[in-house]
Short mmCIF file of C-alpha atoms and ligand atoms in Angstrom, two decimals:
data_model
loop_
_atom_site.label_atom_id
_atom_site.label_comp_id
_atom_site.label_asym_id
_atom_site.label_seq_id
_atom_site.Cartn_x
_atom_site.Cartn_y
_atom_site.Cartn_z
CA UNK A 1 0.28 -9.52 -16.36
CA UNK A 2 0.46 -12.46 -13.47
CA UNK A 3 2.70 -12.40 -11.08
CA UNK A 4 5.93 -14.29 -12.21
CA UNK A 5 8.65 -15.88 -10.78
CA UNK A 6 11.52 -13.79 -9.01
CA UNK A 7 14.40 -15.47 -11.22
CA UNK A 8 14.41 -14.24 -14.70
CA UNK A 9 14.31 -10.59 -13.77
CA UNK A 10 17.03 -11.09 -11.16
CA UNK A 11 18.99 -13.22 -13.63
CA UNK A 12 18.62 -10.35 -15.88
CA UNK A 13 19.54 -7.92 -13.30
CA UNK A 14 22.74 -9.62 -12.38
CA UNK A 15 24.22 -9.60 -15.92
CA UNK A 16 22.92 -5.94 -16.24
CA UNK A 17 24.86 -5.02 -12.83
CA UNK A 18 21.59 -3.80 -11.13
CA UNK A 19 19.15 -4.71 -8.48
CA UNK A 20 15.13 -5.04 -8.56
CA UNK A 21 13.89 -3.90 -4.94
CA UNK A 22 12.11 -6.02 -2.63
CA UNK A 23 9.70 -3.92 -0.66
CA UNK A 24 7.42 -5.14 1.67
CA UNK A 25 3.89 -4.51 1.96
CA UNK A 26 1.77 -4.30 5.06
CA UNK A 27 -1.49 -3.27 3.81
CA UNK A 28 -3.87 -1.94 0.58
CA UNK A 29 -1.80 1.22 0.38
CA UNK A 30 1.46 0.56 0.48
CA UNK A 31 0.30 -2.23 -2.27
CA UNK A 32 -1.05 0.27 -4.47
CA UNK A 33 1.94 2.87 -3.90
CA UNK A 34 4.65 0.33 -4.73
CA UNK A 35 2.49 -1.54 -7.86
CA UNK A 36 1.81 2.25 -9.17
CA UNK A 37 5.28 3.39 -8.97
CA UNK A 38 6.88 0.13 -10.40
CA UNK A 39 4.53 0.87 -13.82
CA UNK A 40 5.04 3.75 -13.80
CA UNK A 41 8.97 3.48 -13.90
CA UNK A 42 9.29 0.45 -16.00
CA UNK A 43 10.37 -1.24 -13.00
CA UNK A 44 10.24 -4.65 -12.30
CA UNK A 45 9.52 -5.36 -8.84
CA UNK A 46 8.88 -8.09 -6.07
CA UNK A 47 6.10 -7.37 -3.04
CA UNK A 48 7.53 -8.87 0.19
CA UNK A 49 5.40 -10.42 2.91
CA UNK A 50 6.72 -11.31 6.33
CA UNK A 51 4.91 -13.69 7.84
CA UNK A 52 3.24 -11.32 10.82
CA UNK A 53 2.41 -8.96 7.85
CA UNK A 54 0.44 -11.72 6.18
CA UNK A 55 -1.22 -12.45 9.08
CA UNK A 56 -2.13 -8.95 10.09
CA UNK A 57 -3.69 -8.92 6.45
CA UNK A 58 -5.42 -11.71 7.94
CA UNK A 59 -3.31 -14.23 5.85
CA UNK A 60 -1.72 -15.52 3.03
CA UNK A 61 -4.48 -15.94 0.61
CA UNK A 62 -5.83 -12.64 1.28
CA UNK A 63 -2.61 -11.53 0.15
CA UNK A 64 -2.46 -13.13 -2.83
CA UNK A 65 -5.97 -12.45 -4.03
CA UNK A 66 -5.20 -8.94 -3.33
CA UNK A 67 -2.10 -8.42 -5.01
CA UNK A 68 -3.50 -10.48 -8.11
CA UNK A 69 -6.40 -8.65 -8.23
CA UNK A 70 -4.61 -5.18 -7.67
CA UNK A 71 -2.41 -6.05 -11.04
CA UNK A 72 -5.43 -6.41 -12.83
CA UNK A 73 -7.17 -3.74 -11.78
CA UNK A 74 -4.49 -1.11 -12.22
CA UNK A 75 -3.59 -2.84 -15.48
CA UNK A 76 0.17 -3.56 -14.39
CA UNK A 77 2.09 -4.47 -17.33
CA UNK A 78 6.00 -4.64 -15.29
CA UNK A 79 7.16 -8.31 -14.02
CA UNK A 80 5.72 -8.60 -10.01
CA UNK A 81 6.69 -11.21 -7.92
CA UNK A 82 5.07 -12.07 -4.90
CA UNK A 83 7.30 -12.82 -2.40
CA UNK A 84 7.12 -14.43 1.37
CA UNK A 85 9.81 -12.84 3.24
CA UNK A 86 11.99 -14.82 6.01
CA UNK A 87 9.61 -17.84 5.65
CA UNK A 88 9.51 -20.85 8.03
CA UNK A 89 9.32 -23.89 6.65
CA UNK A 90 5.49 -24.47 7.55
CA UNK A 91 5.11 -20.65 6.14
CA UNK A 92 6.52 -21.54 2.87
CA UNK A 93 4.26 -24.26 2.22
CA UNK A 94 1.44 -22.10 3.17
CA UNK A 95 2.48 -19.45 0.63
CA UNK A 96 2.66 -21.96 -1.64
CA UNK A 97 -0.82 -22.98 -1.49
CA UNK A 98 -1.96 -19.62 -1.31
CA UNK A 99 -0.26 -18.68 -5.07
CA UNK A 100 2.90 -16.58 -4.04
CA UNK A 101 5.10 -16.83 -6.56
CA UNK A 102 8.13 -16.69 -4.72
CA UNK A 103 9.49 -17.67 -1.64
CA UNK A 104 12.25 -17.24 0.96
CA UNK A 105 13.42 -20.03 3.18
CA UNK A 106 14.97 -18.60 6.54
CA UNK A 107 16.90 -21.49 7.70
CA UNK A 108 19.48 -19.74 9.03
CA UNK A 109 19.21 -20.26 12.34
CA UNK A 110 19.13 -23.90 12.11
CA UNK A 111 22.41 -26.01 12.27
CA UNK A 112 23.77 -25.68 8.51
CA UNK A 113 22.99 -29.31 8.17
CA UNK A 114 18.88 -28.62 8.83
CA UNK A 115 19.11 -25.78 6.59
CA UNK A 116 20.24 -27.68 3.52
CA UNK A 117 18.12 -30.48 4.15
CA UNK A 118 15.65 -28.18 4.68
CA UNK A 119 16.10 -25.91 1.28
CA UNK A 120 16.90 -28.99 -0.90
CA UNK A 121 13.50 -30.15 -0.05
CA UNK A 122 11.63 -26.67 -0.63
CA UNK A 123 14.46 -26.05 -3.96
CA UNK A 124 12.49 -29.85 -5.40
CA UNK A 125 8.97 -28.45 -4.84
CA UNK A 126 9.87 -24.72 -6.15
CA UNK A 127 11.17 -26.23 -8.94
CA UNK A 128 8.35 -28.43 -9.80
CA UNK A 129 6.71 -25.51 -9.63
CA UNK A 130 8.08 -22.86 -11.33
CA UNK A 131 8.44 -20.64 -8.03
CA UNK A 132 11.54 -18.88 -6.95
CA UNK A 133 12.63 -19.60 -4.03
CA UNK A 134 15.90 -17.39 -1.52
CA UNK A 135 18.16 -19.06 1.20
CA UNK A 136 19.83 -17.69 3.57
CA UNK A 137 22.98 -18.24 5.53
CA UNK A 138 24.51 -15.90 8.27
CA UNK A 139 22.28 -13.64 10.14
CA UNK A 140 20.96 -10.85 8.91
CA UNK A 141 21.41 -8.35 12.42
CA UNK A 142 18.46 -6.58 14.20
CA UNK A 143 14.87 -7.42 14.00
CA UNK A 144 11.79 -7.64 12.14
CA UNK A 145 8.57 -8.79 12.78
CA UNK A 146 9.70 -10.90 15.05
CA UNK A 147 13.00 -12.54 13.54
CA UNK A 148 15.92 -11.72 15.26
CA UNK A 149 19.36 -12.02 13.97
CA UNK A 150 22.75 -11.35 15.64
CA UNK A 151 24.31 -10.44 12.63
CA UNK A 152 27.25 -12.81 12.10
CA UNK A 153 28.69 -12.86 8.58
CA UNK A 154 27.81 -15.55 6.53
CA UNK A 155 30.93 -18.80 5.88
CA UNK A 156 31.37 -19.13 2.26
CA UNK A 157 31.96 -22.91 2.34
CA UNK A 158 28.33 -22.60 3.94
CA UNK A 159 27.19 -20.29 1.01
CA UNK A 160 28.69 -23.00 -1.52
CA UNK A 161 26.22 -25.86 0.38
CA UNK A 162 23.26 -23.89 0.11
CA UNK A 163 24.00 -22.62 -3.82
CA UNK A 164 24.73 -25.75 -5.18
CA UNK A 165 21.45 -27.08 -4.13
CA UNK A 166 20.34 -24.78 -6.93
CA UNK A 167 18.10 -22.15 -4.88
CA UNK A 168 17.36 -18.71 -7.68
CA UNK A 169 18.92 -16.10 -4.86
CA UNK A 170 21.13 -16.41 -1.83
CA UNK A 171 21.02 -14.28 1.14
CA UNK A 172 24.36 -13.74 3.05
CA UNK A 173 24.64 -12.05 6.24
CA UNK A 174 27.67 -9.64 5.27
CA UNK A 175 27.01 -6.92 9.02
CA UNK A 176 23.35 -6.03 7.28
CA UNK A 177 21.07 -5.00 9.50
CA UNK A 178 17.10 -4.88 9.80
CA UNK A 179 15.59 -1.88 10.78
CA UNK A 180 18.22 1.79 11.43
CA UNK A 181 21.88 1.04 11.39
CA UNK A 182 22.97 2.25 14.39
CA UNK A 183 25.88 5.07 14.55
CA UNK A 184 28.51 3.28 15.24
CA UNK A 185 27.81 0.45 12.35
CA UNK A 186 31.01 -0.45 10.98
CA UNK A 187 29.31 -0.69 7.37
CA UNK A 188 28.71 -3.83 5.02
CA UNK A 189 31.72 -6.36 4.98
CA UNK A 190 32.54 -6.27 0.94
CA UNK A 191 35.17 -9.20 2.14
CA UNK A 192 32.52 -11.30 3.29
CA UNK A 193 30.64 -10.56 -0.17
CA UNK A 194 33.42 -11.40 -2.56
CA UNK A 195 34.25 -13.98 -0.48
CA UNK A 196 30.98 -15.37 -0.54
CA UNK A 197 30.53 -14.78 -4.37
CA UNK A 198 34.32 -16.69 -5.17
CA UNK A 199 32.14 -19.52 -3.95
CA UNK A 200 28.91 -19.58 -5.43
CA UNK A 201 29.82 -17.82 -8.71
CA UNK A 202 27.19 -16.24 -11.02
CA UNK A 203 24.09 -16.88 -8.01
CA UNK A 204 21.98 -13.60 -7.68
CA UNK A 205 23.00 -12.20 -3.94
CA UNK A 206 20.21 -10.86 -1.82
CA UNK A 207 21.19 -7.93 0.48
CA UNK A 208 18.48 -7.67 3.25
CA UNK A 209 18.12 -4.32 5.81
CA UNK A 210 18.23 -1.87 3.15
CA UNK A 211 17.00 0.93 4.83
CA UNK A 212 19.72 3.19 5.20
CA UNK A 213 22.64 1.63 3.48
CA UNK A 214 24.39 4.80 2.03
CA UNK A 215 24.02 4.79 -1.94
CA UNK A 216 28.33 4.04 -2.59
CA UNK A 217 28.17 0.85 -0.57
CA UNK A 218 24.69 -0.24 -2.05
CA UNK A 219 26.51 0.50 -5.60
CA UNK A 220 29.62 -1.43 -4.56
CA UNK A 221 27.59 -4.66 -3.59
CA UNK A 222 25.72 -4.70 -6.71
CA UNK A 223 28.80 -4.68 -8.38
CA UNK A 224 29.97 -8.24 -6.24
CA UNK A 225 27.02 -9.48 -7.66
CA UNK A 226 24.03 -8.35 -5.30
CA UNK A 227 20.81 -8.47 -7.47
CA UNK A 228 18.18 -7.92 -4.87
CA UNK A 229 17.79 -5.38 -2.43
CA UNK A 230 14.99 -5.43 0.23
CA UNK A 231 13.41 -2.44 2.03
CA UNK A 232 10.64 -2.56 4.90
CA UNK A 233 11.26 0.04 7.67
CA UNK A 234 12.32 3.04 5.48
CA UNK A 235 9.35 2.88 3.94
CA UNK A 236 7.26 2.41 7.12
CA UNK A 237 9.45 5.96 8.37
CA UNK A 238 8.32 8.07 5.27
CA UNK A 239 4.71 7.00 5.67
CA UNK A 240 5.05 7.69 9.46
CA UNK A 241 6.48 10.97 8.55
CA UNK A 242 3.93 12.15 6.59
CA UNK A 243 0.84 10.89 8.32
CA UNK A 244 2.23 12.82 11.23
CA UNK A 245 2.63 15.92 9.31
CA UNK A 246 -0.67 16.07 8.41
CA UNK A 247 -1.81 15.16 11.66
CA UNK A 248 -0.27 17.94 13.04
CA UNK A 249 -1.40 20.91 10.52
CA UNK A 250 -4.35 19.63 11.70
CA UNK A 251 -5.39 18.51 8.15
CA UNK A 252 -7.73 15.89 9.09
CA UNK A 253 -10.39 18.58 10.79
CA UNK A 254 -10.69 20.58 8.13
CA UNK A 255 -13.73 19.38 5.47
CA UNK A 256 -14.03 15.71 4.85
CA UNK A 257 -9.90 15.45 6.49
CA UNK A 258 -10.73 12.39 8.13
CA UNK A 259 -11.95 10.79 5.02
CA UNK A 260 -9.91 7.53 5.08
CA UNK A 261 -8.43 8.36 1.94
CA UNK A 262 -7.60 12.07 2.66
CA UNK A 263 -5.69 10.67 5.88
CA UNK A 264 -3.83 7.90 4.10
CA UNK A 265 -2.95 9.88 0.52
CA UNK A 266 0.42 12.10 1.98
CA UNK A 267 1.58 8.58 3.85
CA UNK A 268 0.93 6.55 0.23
CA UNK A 269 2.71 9.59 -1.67
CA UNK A 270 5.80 9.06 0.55
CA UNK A 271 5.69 5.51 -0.02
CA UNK A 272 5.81 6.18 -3.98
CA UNK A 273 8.57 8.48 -3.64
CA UNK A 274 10.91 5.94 -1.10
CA UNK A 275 10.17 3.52 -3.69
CA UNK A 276 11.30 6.18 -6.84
CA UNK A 277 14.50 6.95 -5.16
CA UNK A 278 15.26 3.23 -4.39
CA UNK A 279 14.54 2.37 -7.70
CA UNK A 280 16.83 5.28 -9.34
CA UNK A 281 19.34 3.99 -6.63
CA UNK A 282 19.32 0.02 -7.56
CA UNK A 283 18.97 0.97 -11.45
CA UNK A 284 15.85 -1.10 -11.77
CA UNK A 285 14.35 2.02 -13.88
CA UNK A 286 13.35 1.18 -17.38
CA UNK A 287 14.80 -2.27 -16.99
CA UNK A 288 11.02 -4.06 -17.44
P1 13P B 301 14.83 -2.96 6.36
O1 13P B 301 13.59 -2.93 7.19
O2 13P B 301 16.04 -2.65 7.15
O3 13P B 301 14.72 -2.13 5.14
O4 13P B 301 15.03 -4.48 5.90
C1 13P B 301 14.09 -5.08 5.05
C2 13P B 301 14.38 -6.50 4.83
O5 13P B 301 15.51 -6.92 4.78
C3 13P B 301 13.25 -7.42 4.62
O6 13P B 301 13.64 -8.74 4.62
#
């Protein structure tokens, strides 16, 4: 199957009250692990790529010839969308060229006046395009690959500016954080989120920094209409976690250990199962 645009599965996951993951992918195996898990789950699915991830995989069309390939290959028969993550605006041309099929405009950090003349732009070529494209408003809190939020909840009347310029998904900064939630994280702000969804109605609502949200609050947001959920770092832990275990029993000098793909099976495993018990989590399970 090609890769397809992000909106008719999240379209379909909004009136079906669940969420298809986002997870991001930083190299061959964590492709493979997430592709492999989605079929095998009747999951749909969307890849994300930040822009330093693309870049460590040496760039955007590598990325996209990879991942198209890959679905080929491995005969993947579930909806994938290819998704840049937090894009600039040159980034999201650049994905564009290189065949994503979906992108994310981060202008969030812009005056809200750039940002909407910004998306409106990008929402025209999308369209023309058939791509799916996410804005975002508010900060999303913490870091990643270089983005840095403070974390300020999104305005709603801001929300309403960016959704009527008729973007697929909407990102809202409701006190979600990238990366571990530290222990004294006062949790998501479900006020911000109904809020936020009074004013832009039946638009899919992205919830970024997924790692670690406990499973009642990631239940409660899809039920204010959250209909993607993205995941990097806890992902990146369970690989870490395993790589290290085997590592450390000394696994890799026994026989052919060191064998690239001795080394790397046990982190790709744990990379399946993160994405298993996200998926049973968001409800994305037999919804292909
Ligand atoms: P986490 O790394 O916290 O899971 O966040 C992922 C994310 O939001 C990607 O945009």
């Amino acid at each position: 199957m090609a890769l397809v645009s992000a909106k008719e599965m999240l379209e379909k996951a909004r009136d079906g009250k669940y969420a298809v993951g986002q997870f991001n992918i930083n190299n061959l195996e964590w492709t493979k692990s997430i592709l492999q898990t989605a079929e095998e789950l009747r999951s749909p699915v969307i890849l994300g790529v930040s822009e330093g991830a693309g870049k460590y995989m040496t760039g955007f069309k590598t990325v996209a010839a990879m991942v198209k390939a890959m679905i080929e290959c491995l005969n993947i028969t579930v909806p994938v969308a290819l998704h840049l993550d937090h894009g600039t605006y040159d980034g999201c041309y650049k994905c564009i060229d290189a065949g994503f099929s979906s992108i994310m405009f981060d202008g969030s950090h812009f005056p809200i006046d750039e940002n909407v003349a910004k998306t409106k732009e990008l929402v025209s070529v999308c369209n023309h395009l058939g791509l799916s494209l996410e804005a975002e408003v508010g900060a999303i809190g913490g870091e990643e690959d270089g983005v840095i939020g403070k974390g300020e909840c999104a305005d709603p009347e801001e929300c309403k500016k960016i959704a009527d310029l008729g973007v697929t998904m909407l990102a809202a900064g409701i006190g979600n954080i990238h990366g571990k939630y530290p222990a004294d994280w006062p949790g998501l702000s479900f006020e911000t989120l109904a809020a936020v969804k009074e004013k832009v109605g039946n638009m899919p609502l992205v919830l970024h920094g997924g790692t670690g949200i406990p499973t009642d609050m990631i239940k409660k947001a899809i039920s204010l209409g959250v209909a993607k959920i993205n995941v990097n770092t806890e992902c990146q832990l369970a690989f870490q976690a395993a790589t290290r275990k085997y590592v450390e029993e000394g696994k890799d000098l026994v026989g052919k250990g060191f064998d690239p793909r001795k080394l790397l099976a046990p982190g790709a495993q744990a990379i399946k199962d993160c994405v298993k018990e996200k998926m049973e989590i968001f409800g994305s399970i037999g919804k292909a």
